[in-house]
CSV table of C-alpha atoms and ligand atoms in Angstrom, one decimal:
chain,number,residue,atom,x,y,z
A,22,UNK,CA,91.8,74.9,73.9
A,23,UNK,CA,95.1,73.1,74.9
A,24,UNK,CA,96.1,73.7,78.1
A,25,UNK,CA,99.9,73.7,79.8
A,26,UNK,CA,98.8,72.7,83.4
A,27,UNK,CA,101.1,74.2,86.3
A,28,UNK,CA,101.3,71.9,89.5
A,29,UNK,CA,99.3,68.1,90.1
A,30,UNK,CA,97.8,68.4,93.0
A,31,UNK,CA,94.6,68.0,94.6
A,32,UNK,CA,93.1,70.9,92.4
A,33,UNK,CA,95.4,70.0,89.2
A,34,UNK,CA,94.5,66.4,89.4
A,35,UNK,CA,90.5,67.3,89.3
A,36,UNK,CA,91.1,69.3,86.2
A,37,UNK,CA,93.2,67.0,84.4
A,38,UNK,CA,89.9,64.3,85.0
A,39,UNK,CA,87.3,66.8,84.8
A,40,UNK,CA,88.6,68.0,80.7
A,41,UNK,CA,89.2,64.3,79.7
A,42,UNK,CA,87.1,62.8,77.1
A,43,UNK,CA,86.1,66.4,76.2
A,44,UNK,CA,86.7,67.4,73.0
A,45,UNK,CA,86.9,71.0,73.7
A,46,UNK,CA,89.7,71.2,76.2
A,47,UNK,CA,92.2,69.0,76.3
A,48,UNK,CA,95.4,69.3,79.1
A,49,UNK,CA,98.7,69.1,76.7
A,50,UNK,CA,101.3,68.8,79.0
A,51,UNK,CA,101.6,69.2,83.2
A,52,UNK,CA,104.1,70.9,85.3
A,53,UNK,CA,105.5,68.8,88.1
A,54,UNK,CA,108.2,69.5,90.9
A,55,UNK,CA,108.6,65.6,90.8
A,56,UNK,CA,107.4,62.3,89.9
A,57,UNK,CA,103.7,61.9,90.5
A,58,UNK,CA,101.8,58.9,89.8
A,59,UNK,CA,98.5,59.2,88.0
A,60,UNK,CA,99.5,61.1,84.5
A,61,UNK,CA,98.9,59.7,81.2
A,62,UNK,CA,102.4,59.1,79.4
A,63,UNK,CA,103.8,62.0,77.5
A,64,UNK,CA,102.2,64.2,79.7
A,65,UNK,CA,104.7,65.3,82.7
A,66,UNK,CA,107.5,67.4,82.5
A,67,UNK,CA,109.7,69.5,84.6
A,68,UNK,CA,111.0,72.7,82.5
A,69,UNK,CA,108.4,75.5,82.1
A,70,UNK,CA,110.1,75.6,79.2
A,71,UNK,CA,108.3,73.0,77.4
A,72,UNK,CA,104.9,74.4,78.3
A,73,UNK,CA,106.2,78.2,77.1
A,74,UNK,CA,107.4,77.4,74.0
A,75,UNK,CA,105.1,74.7,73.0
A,76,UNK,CA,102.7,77.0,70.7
A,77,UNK,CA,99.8,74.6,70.6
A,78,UNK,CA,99.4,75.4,74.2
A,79,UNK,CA,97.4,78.7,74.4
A,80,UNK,CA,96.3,78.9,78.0
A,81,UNK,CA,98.3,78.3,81.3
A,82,UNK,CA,96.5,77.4,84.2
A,83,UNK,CA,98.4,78.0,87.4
A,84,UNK,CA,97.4,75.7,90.2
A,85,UNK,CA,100.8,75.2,91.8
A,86,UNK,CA,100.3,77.9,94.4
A,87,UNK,CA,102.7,80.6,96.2
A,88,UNK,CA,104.0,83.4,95.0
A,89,UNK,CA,107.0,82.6,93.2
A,90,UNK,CA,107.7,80.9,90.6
A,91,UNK,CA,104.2,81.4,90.2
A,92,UNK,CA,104.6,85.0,88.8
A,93,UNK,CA,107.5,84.5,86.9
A,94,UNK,CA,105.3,81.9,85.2
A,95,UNK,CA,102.2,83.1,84.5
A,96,UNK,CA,103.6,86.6,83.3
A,97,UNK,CA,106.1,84.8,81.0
A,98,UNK,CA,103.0,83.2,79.5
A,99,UNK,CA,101.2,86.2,78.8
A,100,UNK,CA,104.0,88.0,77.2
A,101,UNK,CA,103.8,84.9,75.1
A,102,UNK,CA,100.0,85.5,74.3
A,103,UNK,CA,98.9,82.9,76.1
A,104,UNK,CA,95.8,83.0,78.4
A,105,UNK,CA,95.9,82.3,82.4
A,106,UNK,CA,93.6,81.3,84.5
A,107,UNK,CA,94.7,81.0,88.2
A,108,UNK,CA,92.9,79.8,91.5
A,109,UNK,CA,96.2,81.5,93.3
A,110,UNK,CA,94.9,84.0,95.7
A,111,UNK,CA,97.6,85.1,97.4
A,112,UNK,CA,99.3,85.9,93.4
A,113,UNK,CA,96.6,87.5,92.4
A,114,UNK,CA,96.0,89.9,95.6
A,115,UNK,CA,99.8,90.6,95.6
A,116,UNK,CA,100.3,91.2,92.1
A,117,UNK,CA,96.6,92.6,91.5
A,118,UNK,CA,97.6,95.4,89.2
A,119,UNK,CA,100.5,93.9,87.3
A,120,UNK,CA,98.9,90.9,86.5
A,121,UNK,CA,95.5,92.9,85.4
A,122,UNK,CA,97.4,95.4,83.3
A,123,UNK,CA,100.1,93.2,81.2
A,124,UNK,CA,96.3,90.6,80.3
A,125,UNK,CA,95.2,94.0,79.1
A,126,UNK,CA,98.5,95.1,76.8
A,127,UNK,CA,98.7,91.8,75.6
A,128,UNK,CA,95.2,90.7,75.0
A,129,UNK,CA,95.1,88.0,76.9
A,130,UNK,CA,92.6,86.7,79.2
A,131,UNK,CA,93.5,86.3,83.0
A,132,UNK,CA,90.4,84.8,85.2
A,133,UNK,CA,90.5,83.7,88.8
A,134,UNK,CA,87.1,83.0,89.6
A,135,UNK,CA,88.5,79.5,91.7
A,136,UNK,CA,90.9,82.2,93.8
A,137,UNK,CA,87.8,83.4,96.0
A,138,UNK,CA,85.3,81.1,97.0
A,139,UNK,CA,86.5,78.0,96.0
A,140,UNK,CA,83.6,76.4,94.0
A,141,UNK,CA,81.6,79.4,94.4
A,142,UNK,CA,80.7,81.5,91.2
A,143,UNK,CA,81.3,84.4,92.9
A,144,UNK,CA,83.4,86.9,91.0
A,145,UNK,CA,81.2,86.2,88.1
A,146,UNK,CA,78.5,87.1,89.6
A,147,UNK,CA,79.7,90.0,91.2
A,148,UNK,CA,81.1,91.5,87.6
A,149,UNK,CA,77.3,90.7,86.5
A,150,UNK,CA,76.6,92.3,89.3
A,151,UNK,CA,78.3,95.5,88.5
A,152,UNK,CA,77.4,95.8,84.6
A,153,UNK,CA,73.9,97.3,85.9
A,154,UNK,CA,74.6,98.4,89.4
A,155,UNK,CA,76.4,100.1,91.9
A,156,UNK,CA,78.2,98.0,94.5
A,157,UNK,CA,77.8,99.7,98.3
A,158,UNK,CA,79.4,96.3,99.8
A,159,UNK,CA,81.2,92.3,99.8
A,160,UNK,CA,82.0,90.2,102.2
A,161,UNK,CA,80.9,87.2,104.1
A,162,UNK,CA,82.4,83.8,105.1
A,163,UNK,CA,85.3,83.5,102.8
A,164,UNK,CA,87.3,80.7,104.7
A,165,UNK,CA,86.2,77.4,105.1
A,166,UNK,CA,88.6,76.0,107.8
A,167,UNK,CA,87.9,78.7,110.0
A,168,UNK,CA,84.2,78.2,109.9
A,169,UNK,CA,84.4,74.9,110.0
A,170,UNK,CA,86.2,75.6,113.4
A,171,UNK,CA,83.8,78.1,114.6
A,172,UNK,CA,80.6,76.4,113.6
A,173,UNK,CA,82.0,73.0,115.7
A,174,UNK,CA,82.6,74.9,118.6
A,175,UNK,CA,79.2,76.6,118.6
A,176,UNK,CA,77.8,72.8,118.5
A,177,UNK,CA,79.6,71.5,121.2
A,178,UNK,CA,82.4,72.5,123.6
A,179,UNK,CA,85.3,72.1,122.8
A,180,UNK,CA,88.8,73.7,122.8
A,181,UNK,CA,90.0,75.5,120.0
A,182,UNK,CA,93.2,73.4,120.0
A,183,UNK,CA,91.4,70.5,119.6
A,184,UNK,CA,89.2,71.4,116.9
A,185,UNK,CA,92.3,72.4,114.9
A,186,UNK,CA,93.4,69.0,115.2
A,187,UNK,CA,90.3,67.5,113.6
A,188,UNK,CA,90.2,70.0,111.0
A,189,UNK,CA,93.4,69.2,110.3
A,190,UNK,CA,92.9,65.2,110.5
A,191,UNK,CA,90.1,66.0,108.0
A,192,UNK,CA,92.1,67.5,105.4
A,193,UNK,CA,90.5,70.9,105.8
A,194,UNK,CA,93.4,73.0,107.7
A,195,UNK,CA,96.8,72.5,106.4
A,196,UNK,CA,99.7,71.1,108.6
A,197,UNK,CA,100.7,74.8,109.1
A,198,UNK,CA,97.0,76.3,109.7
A,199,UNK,CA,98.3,79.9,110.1
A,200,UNK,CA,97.3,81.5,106.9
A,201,UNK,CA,93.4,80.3,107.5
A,202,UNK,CA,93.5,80.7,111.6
A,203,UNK,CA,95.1,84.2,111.5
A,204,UNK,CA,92.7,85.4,108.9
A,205,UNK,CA,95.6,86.1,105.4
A,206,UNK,CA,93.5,83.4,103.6
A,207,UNK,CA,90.2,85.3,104.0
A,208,UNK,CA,92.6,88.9,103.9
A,209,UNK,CA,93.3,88.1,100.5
A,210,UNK,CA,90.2,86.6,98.9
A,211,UNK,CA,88.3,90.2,100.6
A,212,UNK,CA,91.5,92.6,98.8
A,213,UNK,CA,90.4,90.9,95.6
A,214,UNK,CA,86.8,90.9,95.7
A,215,UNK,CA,86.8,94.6,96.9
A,216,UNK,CA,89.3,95.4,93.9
A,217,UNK,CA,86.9,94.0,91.5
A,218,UNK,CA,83.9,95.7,93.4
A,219,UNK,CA,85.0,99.4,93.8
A,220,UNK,CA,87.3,98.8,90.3
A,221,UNK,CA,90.3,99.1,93.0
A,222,UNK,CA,93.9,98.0,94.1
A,223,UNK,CA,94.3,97.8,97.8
A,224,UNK,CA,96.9,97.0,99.5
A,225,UNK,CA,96.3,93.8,101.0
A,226,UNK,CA,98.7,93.3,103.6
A,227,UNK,CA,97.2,96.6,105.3
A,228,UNK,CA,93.8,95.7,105.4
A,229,UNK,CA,93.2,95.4,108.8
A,230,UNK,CA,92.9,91.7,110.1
A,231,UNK,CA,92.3,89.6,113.2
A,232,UNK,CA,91.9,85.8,113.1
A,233,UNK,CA,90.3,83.2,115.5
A,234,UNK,CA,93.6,81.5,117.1
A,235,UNK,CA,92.7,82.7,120.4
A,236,UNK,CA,88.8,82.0,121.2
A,237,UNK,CA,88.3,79.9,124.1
A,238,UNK,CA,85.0,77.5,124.6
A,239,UNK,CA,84.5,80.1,127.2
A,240,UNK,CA,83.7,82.7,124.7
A,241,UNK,CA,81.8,80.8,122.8
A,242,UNK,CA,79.4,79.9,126.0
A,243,UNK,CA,79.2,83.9,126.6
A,244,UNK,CA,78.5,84.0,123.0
A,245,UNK,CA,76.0,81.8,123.0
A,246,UNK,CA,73.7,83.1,126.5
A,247,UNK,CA,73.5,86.4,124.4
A,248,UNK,CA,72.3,84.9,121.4
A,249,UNK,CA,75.1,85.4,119.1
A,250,UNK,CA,77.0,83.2,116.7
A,251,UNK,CA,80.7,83.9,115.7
A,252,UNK,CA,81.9,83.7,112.5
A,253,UNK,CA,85.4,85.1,110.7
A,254,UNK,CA,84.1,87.2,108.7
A,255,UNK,CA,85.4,90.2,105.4
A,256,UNK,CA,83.9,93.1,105.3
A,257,UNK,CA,84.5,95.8,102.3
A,258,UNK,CA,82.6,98.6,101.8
A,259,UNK,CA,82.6,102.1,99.7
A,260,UNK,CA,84.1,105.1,102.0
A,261,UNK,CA,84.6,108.3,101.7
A,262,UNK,CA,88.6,108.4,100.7
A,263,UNK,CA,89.2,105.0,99.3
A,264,UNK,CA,87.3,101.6,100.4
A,265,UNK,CA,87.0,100.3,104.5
A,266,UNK,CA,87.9,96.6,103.9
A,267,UNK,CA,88.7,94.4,107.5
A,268,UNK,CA,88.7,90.9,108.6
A,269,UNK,CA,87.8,89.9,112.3
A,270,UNK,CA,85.9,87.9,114.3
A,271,UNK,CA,82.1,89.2,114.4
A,272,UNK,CA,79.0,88.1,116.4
A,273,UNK,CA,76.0,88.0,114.8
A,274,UNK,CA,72.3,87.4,115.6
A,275,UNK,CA,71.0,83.5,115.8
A,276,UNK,CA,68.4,84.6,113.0
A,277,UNK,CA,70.9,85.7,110.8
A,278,UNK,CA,72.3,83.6,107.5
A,279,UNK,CA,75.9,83.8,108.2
A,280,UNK,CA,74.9,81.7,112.0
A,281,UNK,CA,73.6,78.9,109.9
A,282,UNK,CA,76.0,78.8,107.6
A,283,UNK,CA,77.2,74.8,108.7
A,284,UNK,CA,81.2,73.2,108.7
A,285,UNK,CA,83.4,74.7,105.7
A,286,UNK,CA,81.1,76.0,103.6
A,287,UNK,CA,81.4,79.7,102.5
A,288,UNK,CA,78.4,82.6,102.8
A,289,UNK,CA,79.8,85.6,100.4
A,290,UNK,CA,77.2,88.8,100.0
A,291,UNK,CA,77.5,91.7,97.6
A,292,UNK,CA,75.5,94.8,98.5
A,293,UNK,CA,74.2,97.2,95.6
A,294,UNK,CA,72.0,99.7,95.3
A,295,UNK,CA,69.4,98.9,93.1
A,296,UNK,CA,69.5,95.4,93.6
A,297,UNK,CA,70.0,95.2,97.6
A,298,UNK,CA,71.8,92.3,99.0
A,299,UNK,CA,72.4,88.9,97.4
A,300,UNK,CA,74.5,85.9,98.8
A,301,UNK,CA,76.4,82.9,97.6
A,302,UNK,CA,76.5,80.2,99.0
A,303,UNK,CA,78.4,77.0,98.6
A,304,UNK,CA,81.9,74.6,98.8
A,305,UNK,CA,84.6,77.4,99.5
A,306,UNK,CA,87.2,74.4,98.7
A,307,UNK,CA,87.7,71.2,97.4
A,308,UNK,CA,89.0,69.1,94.8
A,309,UNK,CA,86.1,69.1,92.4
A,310,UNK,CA,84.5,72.6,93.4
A,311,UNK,CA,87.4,74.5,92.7
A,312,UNK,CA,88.6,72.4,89.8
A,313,UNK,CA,85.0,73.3,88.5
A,314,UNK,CA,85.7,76.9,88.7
A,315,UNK,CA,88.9,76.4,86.7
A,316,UNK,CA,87.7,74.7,83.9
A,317,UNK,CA,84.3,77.2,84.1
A,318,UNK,CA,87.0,80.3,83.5
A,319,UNK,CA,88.7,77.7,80.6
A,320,UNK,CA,85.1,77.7,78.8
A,321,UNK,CA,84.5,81.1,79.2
A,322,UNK,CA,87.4,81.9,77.6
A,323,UNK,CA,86.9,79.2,75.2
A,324,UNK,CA,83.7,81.1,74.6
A,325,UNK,CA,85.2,84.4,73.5
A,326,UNK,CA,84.9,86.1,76.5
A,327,UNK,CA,89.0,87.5,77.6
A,328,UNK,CA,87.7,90.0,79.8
A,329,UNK,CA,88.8,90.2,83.3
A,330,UNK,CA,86.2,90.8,85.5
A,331,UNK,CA,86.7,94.6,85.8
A,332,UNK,CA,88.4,97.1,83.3
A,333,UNK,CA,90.2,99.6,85.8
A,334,UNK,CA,92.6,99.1,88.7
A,335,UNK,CA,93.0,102.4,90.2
A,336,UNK,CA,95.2,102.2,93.2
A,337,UNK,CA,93.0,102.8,96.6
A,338,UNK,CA,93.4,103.8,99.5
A,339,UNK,CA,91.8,101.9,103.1
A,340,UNK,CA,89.3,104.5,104.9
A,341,UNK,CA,87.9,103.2,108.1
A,342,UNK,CA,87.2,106.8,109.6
A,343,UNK,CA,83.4,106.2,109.4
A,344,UNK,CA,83.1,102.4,110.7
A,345,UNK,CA,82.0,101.8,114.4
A,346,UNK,CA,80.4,99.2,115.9
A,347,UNK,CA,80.7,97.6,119.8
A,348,UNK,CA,83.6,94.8,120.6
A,349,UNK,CA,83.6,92.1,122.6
A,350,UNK,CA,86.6,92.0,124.1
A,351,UNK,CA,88.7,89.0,126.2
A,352,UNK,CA,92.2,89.8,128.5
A,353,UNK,CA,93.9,89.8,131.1
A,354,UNK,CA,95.6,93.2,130.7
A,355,UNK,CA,93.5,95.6,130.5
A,356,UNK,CA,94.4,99.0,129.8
A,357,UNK,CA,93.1,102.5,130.4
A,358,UNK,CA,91.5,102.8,126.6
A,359,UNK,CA,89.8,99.1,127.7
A,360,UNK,CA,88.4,100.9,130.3
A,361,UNK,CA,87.3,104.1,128.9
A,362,UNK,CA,85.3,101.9,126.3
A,363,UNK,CA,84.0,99.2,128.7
A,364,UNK,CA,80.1,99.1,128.5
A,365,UNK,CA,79.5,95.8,130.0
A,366,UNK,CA,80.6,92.4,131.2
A,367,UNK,CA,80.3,89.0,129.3
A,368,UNK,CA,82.0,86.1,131.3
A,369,UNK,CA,85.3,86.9,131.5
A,370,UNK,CA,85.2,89.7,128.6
A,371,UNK,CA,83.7,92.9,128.5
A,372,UNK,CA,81.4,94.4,125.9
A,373,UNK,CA,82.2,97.9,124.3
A,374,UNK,CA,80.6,101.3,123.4
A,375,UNK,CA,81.2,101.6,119.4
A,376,UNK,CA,84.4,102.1,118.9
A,377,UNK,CA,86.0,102.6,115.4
A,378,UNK,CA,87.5,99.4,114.0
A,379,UNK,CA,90.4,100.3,112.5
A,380,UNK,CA,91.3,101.6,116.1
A,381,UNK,CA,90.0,99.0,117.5
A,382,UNK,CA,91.9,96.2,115.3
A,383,UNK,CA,94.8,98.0,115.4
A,384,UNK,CA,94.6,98.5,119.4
A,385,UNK,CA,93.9,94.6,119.2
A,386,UNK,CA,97.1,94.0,117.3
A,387,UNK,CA,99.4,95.6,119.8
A,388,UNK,CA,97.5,94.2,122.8
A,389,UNK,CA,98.3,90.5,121.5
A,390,UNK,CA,102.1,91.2,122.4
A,391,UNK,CA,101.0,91.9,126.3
A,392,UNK,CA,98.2,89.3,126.4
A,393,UNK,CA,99.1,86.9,123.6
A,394,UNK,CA,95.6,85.1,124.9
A,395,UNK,CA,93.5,88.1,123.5
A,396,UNK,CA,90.6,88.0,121.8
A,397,UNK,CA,88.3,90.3,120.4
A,398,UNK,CA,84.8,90.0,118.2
A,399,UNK,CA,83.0,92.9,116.4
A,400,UNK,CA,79.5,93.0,117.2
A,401,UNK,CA,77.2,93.4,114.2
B,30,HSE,N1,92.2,77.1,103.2
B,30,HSE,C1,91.1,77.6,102.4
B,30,HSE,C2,89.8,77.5,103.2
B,30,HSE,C3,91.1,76.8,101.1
B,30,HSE,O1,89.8,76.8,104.2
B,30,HSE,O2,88.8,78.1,102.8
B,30,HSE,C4,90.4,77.5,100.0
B,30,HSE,O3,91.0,78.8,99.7
C-alpha cells in the first residue's frame, strides 16, 4: 500500500514512524502547509496535486483536520479510486452521507475508526457488533479533555477555570478549548457512532448538546454529598420516529464505570439485545493511539476488506419524545417552568421531577442568554 499522507502533525508524524521499516505500507509522499522538520527527503510537498496524480499512491489518509480543504481532498481522491482513511470527525459527521455514498459508487474504501475514540477500536467493534445483533444503544465518555476536567475536579477543588489551564498546559485542551468544553467534539463522535449503529444520518448540529463550561467546585461538592460523579457524557438510543441522540452533563452513581473512568481516557458502551451492554475502554487521543487506529484501518484495507462499517445511510430523524430523567439544575434566574419542575434543593441548585430532555436541553440553551452562569446535569 503506498500512502499520500495529508497534514504532519502530531497524528501524521506517528504514522509516518509507525509504517517505516514495514514492508507492507510504506508513506510515498506528505502534504504540508509549510516546512516541517522531521521528513525524509523527497518526501514533502505542497500541491495535492502531486499526491492525486501520482498513481502509485492508492490510499489517502487525511489527518490535516477541518472541514475544508479536507473534503475537496479526500472526495477528489476517491473519484480517483483511491482509498481514504480519515481520523477527521468533524468531516465525517458533516459530510456523513456524501462521503459514505461516492466510497460506495466508486469502490473505494473510506474508514475512520481513529475519528471516534481516538485509540479505541470502537467502530470496529461496534460493526462486529451489529453483523449478529440488534443495537438498542451507544454512548459513553467520548472526550478526553472534558473528563480529564471533570475527573480533577471530583479529586480536589478546584475552579473550572483553573483546570482548563492545566489541561491546556498539558497538551490535552487546545489553545481555543471550545469545541471539547461546549460538547461539538463529543456531538460529533456520538452523530457518527449513532449513524453507524441505527444505519442512520443525523443531523449533527441538531443533536441536542450542553457542555461543562459552567460547573463551579460548588457543584461538584453538592455532587459529591449525594454520591454522584459527573461526567460529559453521549447518549444515542433507538426511538420511535428516528434515533434520541444528546450530549450533556450527567451524574451518575459512585459504583458506576463511567465514575471511575480516570483523567482523559474515554468509557464508550454499545447496548444490544442479545448481547447486553459491552464497553470500551481506553486512550480517546494521542499521538500513538490514534496513529494506531490509522494504520489499523490501512491494514484492514490492505487485508481486502473496503467496507465501510455500515452499508445504508438513511437520513434520520432526532426523537426525544420518550426520554425523561430528573436535572440538576444551577441559576440565578429562575423561571416559572424552574419552578413548576423543582423537586428539591442541592446547594445552591435544585433537583427536578423528570422532565423530558430535549425540553430540558433546549430550555437550558435559552436560559444561558439570561444566566450565562447556568448549569445543568441529567441525572441517570
Ligand atoms: N479533543 C479531543 C479529546 C481529541 O479531548 O478527546 C480527540 O478527538
Amino acid at each position: 500500500m503506498n500512502i499520500g499522507l495529508l497534514g504532519f502533525g502530531v497524528v501524521g508524524g506517528g504514522i509516518l514512524e509507525l509504517t517505516q521499516g514495514r514492508g507492507d505500507i510504506t508513506v510515498s509522499r506528505v502534504l504540508l502547509r509549510s516546512p516541517k522538520p522531521g521528513l525524509p527527503e523527497g518526501l514533502a510537498t505542497y500541491d495535492f496535486n502531486d499526491i492525486l496524480c501520482d498513481e502509485r499512491i492508492d490510499t489517502v489518509v487525511e489527518v490535516m483536520g477541518g472541514l475544508h480543504p479536507a473534503y475537496e481532498y479526500v472526495t477528489a481522491a476517491m473519484e480517483r479510486g483511491k482509498n481514504v482513511v480519515t481520523a477527521n470527525k468533524a468531516l465525517i459527521a458533516a459530510y456523513y452521507r456524501e462521503l459514505t455514498g461516492l466510497a460506495k459508487e466508486k469502490g473505494v474504501a473510506l474508514r475512520c475508526t481513529a475519528a471516534v475514540g481516538g485509540g479505541i477500536p470502537w467502530l470496529v467493534n461496534l460493526a462486529r457488533i451489529k453483523r449478529l445483533d440488534t443495537v438498542c444503544a451507544v454512548g459513553g465518555i467520548m472526550n478526553g479533555t472534558t473528563n480529564f476536567i471533570m475527573d480533577a475536579m471530583h479529586r480536589a477543588p478546584v475552579d473550572f477555570p483553573a483546570i482548563l489551564k492545566e489541561a491546556q498546559a498539558l497538551g490535552y485542551a487546545e489553545a481555543d478549548p471550545s469545541a471539547d468544553i461546549d460538547g461539538d467534539d463529543i456531538r460529533r463522535k456520538l452523530c457518527i457512532s449513532a449513524n453507524i449503529a441505527f444505519d442512520a444520518v443525523l443531523d449533527e448540529t441538531a443533536i441536542p448538546t450542553f457542555g461543562i463550561r459552567t460547573v463551579t467546585a460548588a457543584d461538584i461538592a453538592a455532587f459529591k454529598s449525594h454520591g454522584f460523579v459527573c461526567r460529559l457524557l453521549a447518549a444515542a438510543e433507538a426511538a420511535e420516529n428516528g434515533v434520541c441522540a444528546y450530549v450533556e452533563p450527567t451524574l451518575v452513581a459512585a459504583s458506576e464505570l463511567e465514575a471511575a473512568v480516570p483523567a482523559n481516557y474515554n468509557l464508550i458502551s454499545c447496548t444490544a439485545e442479545g448481547v447486553g451492554r459491552q464497553s470500551f475502554f481506553g486512550q480517546g487521543a494521542g499521538r500513538f493511539p490514534t496513529a494506531g487506529n490509522v494504520v489499523q484501518d490501512c491494514l484492514t484495507i490492505l487485508a481486502g476488506n473496503k467496507s465501510f462499517y455500515t452499508d445504508k445511510a438513511v437520513p434520520a430523524a432526532l426523537d426525544g419524545s420518550a426520554e425523561a430523567h430528573p436535572y440538576y439544575v444551577r441559576t440565578a434566574a429562575p423561571d416559572d417552568f424552574l419552578r413548576s419542575v423543582t423537586a428539591d434543593t442541592w446547594g445552591s441548585g435544585i433537583v427536578t421531577a423528570a422532565c423530558n430532555s430535549y425540553e430540558m436541553l433546549a430550555w437550558a440553551k435559552r436560559q444561558l442568554a439570561a444566566d450565562p452562569a447556568c448549569f445543568i446535569a441529567g441525572i441517570r
